[in-house]
Tab-separated table of C-alpha atoms and ligand atoms in Angstrom:
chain	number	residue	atom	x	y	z
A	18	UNK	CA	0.000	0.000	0.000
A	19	UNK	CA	0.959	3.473	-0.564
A	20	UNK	CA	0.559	6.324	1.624
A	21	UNK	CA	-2.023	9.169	1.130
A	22	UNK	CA	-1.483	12.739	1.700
A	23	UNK	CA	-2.678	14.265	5.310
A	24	UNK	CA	-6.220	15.122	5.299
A	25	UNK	CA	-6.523	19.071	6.406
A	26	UNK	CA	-7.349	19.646	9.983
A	27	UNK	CA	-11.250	20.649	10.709
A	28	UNK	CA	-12.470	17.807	8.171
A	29	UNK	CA	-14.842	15.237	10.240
A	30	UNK	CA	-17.628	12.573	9.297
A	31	UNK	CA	-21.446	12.784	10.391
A	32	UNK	CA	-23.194	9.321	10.225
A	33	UNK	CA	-20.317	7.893	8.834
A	34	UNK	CA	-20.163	10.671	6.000
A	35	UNK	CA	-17.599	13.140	5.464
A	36	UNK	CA	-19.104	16.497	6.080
A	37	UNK	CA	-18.298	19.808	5.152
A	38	UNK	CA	-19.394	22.957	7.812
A	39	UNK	CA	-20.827	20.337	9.218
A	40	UNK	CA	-23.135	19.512	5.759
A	41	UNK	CA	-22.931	15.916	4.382
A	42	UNK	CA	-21.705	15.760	1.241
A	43	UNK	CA	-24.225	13.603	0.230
A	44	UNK	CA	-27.062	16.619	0.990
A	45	UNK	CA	-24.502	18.555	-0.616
A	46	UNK	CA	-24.443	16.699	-3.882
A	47	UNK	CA	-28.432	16.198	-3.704
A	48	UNK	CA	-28.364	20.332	-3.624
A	49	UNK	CA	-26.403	20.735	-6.901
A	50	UNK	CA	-27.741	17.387	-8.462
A	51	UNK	CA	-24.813	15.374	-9.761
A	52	UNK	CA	-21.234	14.948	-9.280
A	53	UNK	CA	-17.815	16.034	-10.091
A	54	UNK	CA	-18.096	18.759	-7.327
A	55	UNK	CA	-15.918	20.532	-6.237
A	56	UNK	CA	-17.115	22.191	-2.694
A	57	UNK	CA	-15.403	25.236	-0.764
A	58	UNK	CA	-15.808	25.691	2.929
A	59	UNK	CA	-15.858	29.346	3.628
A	60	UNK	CA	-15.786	28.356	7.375
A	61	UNK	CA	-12.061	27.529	6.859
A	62	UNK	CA	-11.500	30.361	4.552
A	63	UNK	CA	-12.394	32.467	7.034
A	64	UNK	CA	-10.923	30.618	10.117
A	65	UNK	CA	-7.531	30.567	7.878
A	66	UNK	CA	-7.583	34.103	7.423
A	67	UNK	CA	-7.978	34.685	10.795
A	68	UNK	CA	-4.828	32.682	12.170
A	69	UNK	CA	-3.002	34.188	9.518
A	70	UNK	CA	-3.833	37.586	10.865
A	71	UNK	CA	-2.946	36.628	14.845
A	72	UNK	CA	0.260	35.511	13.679
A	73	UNK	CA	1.276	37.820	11.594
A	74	UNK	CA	2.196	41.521	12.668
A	75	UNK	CA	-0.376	44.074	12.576
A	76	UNK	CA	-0.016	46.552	9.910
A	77	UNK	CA	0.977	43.879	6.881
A	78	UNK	CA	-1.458	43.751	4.507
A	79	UNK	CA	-2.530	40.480	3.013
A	80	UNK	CA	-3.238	39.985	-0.501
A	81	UNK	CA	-5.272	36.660	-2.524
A	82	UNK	CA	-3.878	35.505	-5.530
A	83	UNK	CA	-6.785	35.454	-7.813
A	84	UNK	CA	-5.381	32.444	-9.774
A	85	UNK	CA	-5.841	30.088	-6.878
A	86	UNK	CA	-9.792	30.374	-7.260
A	87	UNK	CA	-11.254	32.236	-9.237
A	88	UNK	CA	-15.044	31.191	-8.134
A	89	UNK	CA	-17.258	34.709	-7.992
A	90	UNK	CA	-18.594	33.261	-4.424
A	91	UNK	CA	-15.634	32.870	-3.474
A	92	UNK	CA	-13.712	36.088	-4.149
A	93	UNK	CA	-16.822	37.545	-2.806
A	94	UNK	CA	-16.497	36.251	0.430
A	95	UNK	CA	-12.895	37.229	-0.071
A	96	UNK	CA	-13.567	40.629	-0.684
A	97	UNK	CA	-14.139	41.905	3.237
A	98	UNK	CA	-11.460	39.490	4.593
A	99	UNK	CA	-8.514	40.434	2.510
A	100	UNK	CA	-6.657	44.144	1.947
A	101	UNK	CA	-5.978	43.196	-2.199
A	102	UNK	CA	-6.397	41.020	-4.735
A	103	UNK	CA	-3.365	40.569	-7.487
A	104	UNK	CA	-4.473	39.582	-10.747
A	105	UNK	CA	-2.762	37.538	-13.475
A	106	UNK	CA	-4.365	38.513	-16.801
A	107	UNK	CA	-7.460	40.986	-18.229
A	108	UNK	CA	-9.609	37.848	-17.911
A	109	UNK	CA	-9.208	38.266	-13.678
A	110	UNK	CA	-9.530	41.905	-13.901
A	111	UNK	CA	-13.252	41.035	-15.265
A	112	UNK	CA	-13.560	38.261	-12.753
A	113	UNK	CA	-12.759	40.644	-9.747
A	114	UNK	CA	-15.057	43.468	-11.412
A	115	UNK	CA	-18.047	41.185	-11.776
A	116	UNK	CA	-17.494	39.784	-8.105
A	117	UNK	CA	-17.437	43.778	-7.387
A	118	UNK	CA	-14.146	44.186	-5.656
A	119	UNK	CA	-12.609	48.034	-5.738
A	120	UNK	CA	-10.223	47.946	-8.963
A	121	UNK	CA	-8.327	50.193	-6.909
A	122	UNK	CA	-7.489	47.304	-4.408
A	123	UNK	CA	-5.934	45.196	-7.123
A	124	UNK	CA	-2.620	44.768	-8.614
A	125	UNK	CA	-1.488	43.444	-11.798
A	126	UNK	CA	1.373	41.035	-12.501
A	127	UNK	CA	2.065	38.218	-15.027
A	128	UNK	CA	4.826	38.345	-18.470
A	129	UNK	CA	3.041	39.092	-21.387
A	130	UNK	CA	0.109	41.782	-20.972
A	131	UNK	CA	-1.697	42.977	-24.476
A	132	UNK	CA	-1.877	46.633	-24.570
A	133	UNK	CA	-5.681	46.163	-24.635
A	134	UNK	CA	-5.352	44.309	-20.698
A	135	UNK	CA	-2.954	47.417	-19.840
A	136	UNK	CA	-5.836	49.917	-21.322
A	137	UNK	CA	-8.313	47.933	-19.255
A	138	UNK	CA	-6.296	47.866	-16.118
A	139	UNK	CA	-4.819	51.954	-16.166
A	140	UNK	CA	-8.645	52.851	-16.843
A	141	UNK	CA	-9.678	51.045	-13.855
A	142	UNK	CA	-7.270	52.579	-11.612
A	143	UNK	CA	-5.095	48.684	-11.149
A	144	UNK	CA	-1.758	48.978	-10.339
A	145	UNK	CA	0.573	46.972	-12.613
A	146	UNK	CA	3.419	45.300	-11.217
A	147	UNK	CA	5.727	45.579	-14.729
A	148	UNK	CA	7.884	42.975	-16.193
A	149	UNK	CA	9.907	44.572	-18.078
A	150	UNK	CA	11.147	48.215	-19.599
A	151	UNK	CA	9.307	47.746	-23.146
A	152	UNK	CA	6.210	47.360	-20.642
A	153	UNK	CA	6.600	49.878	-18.707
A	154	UNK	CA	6.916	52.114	-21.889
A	155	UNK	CA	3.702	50.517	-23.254
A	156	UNK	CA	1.883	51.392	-20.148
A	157	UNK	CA	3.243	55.086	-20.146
A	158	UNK	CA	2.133	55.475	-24.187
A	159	UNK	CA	-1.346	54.346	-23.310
A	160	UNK	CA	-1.832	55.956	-20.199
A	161	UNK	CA	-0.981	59.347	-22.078
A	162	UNK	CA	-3.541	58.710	-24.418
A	163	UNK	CA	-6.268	58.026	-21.915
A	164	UNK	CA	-5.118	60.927	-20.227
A	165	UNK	CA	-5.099	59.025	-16.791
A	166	UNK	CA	-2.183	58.891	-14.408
A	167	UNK	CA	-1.499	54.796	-14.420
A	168	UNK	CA	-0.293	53.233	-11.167
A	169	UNK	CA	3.157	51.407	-11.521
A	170	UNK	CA	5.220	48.732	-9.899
A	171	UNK	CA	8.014	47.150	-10.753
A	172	UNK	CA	8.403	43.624	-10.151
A	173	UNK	CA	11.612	42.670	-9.701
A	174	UNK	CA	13.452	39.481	-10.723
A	175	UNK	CA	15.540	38.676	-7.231
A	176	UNK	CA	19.040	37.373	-7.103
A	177	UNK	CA	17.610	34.402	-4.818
A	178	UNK	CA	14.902	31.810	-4.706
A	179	UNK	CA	12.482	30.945	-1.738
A	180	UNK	CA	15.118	27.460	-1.009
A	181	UNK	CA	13.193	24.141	-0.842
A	182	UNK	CA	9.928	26.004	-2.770
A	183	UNK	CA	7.566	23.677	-5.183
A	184	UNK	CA	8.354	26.469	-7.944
A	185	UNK	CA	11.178	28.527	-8.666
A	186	UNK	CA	9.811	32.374	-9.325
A	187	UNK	CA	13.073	34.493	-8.839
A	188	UNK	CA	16.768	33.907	-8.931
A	189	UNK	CA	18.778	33.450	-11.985
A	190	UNK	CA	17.170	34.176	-15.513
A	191	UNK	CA	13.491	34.404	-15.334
A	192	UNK	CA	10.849	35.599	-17.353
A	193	UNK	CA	9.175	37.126	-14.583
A	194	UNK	CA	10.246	41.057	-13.191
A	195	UNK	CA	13.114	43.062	-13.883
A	196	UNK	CA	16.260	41.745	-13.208
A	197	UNK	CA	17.560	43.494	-9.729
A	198	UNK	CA	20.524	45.418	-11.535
A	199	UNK	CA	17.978	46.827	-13.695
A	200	UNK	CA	15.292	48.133	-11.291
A	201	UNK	CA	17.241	51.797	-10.219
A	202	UNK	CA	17.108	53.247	-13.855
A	203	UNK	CA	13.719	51.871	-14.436
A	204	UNK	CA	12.093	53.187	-10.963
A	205	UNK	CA	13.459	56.731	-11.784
A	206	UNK	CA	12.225	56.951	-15.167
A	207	UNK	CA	8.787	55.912	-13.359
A	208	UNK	CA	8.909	58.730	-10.759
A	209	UNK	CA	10.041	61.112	-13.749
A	210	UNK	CA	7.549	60.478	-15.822
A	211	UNK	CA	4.956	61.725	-13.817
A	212	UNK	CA	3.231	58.178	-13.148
A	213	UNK	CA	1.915	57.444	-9.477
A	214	UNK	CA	4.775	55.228	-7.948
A	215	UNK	CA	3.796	52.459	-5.940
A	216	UNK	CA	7.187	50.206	-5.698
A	217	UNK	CA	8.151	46.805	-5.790
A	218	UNK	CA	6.506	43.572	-5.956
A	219	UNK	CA	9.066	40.800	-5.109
A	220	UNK	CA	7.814	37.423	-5.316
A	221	UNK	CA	10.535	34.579	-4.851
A	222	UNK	CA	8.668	31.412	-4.612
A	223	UNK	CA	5.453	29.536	-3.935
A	224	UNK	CA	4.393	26.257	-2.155
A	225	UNK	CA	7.286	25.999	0.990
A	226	UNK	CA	6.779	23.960	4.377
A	227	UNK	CA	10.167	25.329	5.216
A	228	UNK	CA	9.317	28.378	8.132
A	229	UNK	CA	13.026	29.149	7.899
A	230	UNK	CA	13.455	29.267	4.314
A	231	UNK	CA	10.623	31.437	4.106
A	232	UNK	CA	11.853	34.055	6.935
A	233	UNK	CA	15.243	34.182	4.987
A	234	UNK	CA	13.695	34.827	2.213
A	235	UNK	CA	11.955	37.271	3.717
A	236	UNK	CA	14.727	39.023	4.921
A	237	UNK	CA	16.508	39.009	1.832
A	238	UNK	CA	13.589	40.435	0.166
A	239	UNK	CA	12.710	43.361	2.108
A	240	UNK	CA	17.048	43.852	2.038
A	241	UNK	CA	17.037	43.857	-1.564
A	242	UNK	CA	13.634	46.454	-1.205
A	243	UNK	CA	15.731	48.785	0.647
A	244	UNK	CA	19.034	48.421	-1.524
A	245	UNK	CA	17.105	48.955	-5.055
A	246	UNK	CA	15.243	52.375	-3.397
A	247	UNK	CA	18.237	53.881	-2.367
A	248	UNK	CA	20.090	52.871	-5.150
A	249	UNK	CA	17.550	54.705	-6.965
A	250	UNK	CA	16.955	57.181	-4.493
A	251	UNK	CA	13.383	56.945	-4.484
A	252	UNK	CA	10.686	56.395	-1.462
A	253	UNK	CA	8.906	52.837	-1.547
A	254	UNK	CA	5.058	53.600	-1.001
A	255	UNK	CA	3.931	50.008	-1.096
A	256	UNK	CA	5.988	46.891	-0.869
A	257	UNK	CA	4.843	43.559	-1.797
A	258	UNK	CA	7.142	40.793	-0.482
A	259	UNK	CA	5.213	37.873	-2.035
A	260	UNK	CA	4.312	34.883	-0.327
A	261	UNK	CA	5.410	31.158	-0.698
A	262	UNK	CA	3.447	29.568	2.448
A	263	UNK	CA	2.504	26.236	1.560
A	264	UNK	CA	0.112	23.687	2.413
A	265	UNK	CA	0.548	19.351	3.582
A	266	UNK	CA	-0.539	17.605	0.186
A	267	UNK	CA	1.841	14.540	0.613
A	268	UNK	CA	2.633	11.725	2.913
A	269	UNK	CA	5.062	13.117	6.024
A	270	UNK	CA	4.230	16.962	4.460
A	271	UNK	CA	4.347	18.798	8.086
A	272	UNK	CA	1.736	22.545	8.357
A	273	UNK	CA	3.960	25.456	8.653
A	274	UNK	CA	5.059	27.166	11.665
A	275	UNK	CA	3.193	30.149	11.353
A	276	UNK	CA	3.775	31.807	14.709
A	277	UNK	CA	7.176	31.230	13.340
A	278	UNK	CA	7.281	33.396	10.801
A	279	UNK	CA	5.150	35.839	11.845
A	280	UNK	CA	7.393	36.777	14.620
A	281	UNK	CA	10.539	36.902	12.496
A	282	UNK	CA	8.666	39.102	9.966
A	283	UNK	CA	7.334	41.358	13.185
A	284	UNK	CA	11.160	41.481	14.170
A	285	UNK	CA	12.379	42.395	10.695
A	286	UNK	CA	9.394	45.371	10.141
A	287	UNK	CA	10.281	46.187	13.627
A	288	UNK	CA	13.986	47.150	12.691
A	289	UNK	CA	13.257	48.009	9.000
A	290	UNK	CA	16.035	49.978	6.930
A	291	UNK	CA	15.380	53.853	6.938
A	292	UNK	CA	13.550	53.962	3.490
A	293	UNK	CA	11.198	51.204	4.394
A	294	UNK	CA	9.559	53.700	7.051
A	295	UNK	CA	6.891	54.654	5.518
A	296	UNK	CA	6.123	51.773	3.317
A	297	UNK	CA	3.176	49.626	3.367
A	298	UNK	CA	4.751	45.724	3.206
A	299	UNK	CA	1.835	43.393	1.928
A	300	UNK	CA	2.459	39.232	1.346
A	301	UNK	CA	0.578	37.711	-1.430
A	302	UNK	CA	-1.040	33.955	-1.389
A	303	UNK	CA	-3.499	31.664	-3.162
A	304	UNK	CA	-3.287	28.228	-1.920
A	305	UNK	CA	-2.512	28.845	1.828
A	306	UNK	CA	-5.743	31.432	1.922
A	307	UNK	CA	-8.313	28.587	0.151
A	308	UNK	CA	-6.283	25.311	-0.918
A	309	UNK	CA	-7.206	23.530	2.462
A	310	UNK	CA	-10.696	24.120	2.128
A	311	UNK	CA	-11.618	22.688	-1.039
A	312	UNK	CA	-12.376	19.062	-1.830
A	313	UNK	CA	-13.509	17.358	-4.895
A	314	UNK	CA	-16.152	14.771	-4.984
A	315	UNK	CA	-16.513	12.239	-7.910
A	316	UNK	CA	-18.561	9.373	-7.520
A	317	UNK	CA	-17.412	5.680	-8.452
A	318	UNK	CA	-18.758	4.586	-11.812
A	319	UNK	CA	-17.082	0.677	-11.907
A	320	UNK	CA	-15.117	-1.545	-10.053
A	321	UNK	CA	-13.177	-3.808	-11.594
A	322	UNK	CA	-9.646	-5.751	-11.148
A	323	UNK	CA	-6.886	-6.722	-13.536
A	324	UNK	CA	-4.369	-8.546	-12.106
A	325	UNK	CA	-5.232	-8.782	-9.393
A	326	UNK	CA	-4.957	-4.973	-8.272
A	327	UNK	CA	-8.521	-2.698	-8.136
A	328	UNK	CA	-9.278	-0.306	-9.732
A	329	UNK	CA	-12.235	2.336	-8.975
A	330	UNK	CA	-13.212	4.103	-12.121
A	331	UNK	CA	-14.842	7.598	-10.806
A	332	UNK	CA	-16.801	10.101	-12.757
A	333	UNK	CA	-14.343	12.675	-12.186
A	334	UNK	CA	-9.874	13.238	-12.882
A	335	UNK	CA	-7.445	14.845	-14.305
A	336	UNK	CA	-9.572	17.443	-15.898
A	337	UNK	CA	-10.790	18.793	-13.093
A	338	UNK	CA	-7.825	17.742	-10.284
A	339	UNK	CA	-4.803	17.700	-12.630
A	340	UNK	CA	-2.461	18.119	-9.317
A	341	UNK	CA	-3.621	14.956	-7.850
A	342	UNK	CA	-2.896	13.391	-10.406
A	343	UNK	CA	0.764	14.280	-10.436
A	344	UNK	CA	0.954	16.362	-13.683
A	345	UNK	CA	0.816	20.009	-12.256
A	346	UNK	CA	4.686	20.652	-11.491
A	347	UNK	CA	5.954	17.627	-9.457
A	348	UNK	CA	8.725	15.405	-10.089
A	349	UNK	CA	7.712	12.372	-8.687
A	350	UNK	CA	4.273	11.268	-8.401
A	351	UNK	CA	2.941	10.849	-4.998
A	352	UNK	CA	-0.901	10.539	-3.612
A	353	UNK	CA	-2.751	13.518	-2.388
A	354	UNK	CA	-5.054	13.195	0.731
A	355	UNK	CA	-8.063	11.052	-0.664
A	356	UNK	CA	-10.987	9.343	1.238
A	357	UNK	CA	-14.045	7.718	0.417
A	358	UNK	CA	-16.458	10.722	1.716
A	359	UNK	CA	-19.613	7.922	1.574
A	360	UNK	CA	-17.707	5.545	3.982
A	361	UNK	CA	-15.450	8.208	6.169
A	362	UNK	CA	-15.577	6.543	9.412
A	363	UNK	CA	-14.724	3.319	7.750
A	364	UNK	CA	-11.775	1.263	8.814
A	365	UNK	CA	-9.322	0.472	5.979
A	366	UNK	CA	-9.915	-2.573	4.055
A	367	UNK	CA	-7.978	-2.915	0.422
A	368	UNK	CA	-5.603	-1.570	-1.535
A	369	UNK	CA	-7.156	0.113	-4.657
A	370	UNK	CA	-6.593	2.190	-7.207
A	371	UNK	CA	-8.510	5.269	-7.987
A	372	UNK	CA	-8.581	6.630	-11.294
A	373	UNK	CA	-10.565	8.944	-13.182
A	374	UNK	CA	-12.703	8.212	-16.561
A	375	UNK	CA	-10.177	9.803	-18.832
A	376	UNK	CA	-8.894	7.258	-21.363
A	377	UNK	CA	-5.022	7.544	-20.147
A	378	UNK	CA	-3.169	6.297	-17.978
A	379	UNK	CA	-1.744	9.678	-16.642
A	380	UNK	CA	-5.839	9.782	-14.877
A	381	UNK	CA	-5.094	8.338	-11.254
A	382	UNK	CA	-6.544	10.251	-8.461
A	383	UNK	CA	-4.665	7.841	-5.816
A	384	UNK	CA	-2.204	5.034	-6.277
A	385	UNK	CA	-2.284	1.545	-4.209
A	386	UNK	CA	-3.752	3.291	-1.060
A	387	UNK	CA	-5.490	1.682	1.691
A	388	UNK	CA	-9.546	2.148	1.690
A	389	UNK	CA	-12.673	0.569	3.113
A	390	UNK	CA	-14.270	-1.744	0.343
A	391	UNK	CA	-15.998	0.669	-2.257
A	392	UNK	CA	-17.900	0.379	-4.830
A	393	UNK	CA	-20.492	2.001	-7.655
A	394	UNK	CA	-22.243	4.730	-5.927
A	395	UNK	CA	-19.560	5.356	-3.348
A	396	UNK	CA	-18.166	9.075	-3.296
A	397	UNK	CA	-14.735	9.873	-3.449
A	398	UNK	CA	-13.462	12.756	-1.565
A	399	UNK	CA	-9.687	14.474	-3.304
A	400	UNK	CA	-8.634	17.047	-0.140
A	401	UNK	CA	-6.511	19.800	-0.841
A	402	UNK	CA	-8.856	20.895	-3.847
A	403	UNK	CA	-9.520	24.351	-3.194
A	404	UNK	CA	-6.763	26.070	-5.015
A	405	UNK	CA	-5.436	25.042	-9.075
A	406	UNK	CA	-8.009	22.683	-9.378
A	407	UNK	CA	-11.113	24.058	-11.112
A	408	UNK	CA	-9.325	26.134	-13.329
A	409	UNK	CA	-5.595	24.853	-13.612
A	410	UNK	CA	-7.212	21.705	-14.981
A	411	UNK	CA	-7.704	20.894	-18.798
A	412	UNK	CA	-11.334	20.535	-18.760
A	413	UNK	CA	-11.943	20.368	-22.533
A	414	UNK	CA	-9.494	16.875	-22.454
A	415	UNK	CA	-11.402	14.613	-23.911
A	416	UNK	CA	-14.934	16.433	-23.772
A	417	UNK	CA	-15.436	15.705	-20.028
A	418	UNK	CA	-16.663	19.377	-19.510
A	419	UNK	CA	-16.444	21.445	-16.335
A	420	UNK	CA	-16.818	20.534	-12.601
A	421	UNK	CA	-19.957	22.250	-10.849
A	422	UNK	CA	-18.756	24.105	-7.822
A	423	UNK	CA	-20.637	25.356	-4.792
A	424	UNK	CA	-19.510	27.381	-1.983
A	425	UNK	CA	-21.053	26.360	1.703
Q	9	PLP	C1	0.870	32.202	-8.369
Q	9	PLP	C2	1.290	33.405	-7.683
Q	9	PLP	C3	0.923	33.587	-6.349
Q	9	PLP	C4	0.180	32.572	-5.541
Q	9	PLP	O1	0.951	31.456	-5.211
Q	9	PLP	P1	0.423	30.438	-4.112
Q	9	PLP	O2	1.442	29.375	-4.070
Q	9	PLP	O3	-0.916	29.964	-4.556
Q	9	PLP	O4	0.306	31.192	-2.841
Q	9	PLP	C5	1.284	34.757	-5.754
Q	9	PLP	N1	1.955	35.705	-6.437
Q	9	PLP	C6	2.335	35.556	-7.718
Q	9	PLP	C7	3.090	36.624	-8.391
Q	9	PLP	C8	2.019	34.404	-8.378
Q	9	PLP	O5	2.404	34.252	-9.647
């Protein structure tokens, strides 16, 4: 047998069924009438954002990455819990309009904007977090001819990498930011030009367990922060030192140390470089805000062995969950928390295989682990849903179509 991923804290059954705020997910699927669901607790979004706010010092800001979940419930409930939303692309700009969040509370980053996302975005008051020179250029050209006074970052390409992180966003050559050396003669020619200057967005890494990694990082970013301003001898309104906390999706994956690193960060604010003074220093995450507090339900549609080893054939997979099944960024495949939500208080039984309805063999929600005996009917519960699922999943594969998706 193989080992599963640890089930999130605050997850428990109710006559034998795994329940969500305390809703089983059979009533759950009964509301919304079929599966593959996905399902979003906004009791742990909540609760999340609240620990993350005791630990962390007072005045930093806290920011959701819009790419996580996109799900207009969801970054509606968002919207009074969180100080900004940062935005990937003119598609989440209209995402975060229609859930009617404040364009002036969002922020812009991502290689590769069309002059008709950077018209959108300067019109709406957004602040983009440039790539590159050429962009910032672009954004200066079209602002002129709106004859509106954009709001510009500069996201910077670090010399280092969050150490240990699930992927790589700084250090070396990237095609994200402006590489550090770079930043001065670009910030000026910001200031000059008349633009409203917001500073630097910083973002080094994403998906760490690794509290020390992250408060060097840290460190080093909100260093390299105070270096670049006074290299360029400009003030630093706003500071966005990206985020990186990660969440337990594999076997022996240990929760971070939160109190950790929210002391380290109070210590570092508390003895911040001169031209930091004034600056507002906001982190940035998707999966540690909602990640946890999704889970995706797919019912089982045969059961069937071949060679001995079963296999439970689901109505769900890879194109809705392509991270459980190990093709979203990891090396080596391992399994993700999974349960059978219809039989949750169940003792383990078998070793099966469960696998999705795609016709490939990349479709395996969990591989070899130990369940209670399931069969056709029997829900399957993939933890650790509630971030890159939905959305970071090819959908169209094999004309599956989309997942429905509630939030409770
Ligand atoms: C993807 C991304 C995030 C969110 O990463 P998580 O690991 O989900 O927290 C934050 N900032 C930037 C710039 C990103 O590209």
């Amino acid at each position: 047998m193989k080992p599963l991923g640890p089930i999130p804290a605050g997850f428990a059954g109710r006559d034998g069924i795994l329940a969500i705020d305390g809703i089983k997910v059979s009533e759950l699927i009964a509301q919304v009438g079929a599966t593959p669901l996905f399902v979003y607790s906004s009791a742990m979004i909540r609760q999340r954002i609240a620990d993350l706010r005791a630990a962390m010092p007072a005045e930093l800001a806290l920011h959701y990455a819009v790419k996580a979940n996109p799900f207009e419930p969801l970054l509606r409930l968002m919207a009074p819990l969180v100080d900004g939303f940062d935005i990937a692309s003119g598609g989440e700009l209209g995402m975060v309009r229609n859930a009617g969040i404040d364009p002036a509370l969002v922020s812009f980053a991502g290689p590769g904007k069309r002059d008709i996302e950077l018209q959108a975005a300067i019109a709406q008051q957004v602040t983009l977090n440039l790539e590159s020179a050429a962009e910032a250029e672009r954004a200066l050209t079209i602002a002129e001819r709106l004859g509106k006074t954009p709001r510009l970052a500069i996201r910077v390409n670090p010399d280092f990498d969050l150490k240990g992180s699930g992927m790589k966003m700084g250090g070396g050559a990237k095609p994200f930011g402006v590489d550090a050396d770079k930043v001065p003669a670009l910030a000026r020619r910001i200031v000059e030009s008349g633009a409203e200057w917001r500073g630097f967005h910083i973002f080094a890494g994403s998906q760490s367990l690794d509290a020390a990694a992250i408060v060097e990082t840290q460190g080093q970013t909100l260093d390299l922060a105070a270096r670049l301003a006074d290299e360029a001898g400009v003030n630093l309104p706003h500071l966005n030192i990206g985020g990186g906390l990660g969440i337990p999706y594999f076997p022996g994956d240990v929760p971070l140390d939160l109190a950790r690193i929210g002391d380290m960060l109070g210590e570092r604010l508390a003895h911040r470089p001169k031209v930091l003074a004034q600056t507002q220093v906001c982190m940035e995450m998707g999966r540690y805000l909602v990640g946890e507090a999704g889970v995706y339900l797919t019912t089982i549609l045969d059961r069937k062995e071949s060679h001995g080893e079963i296999f439970l054939v689901t109505d769900g997979g890879l194109h809705h969950q392509l991270a459980a099944s190990g093709n979203f960024g990891t090396v080596v495949r391992r399994n993700y928390p999974v349960a059978i939500a219809s039989k949750f208080a169940a003792p383990v039984e078998e070793e099966a295989s469960i696998v999705g309805c795609l016709c490939t063999p990349l479709d395996r929600l969990a591989d070899k682990g130990g369940f209670p005996r399931a069969g056709v009917g029997d829900v399957v519960a993939v933890f650790c849903a509630g971030a890159y699922g939905a959305t970071a999943s090819p959908f169209a594969f094999l004309g599956q179509g989309v997942a429905r998706e509630m939030l409770v």
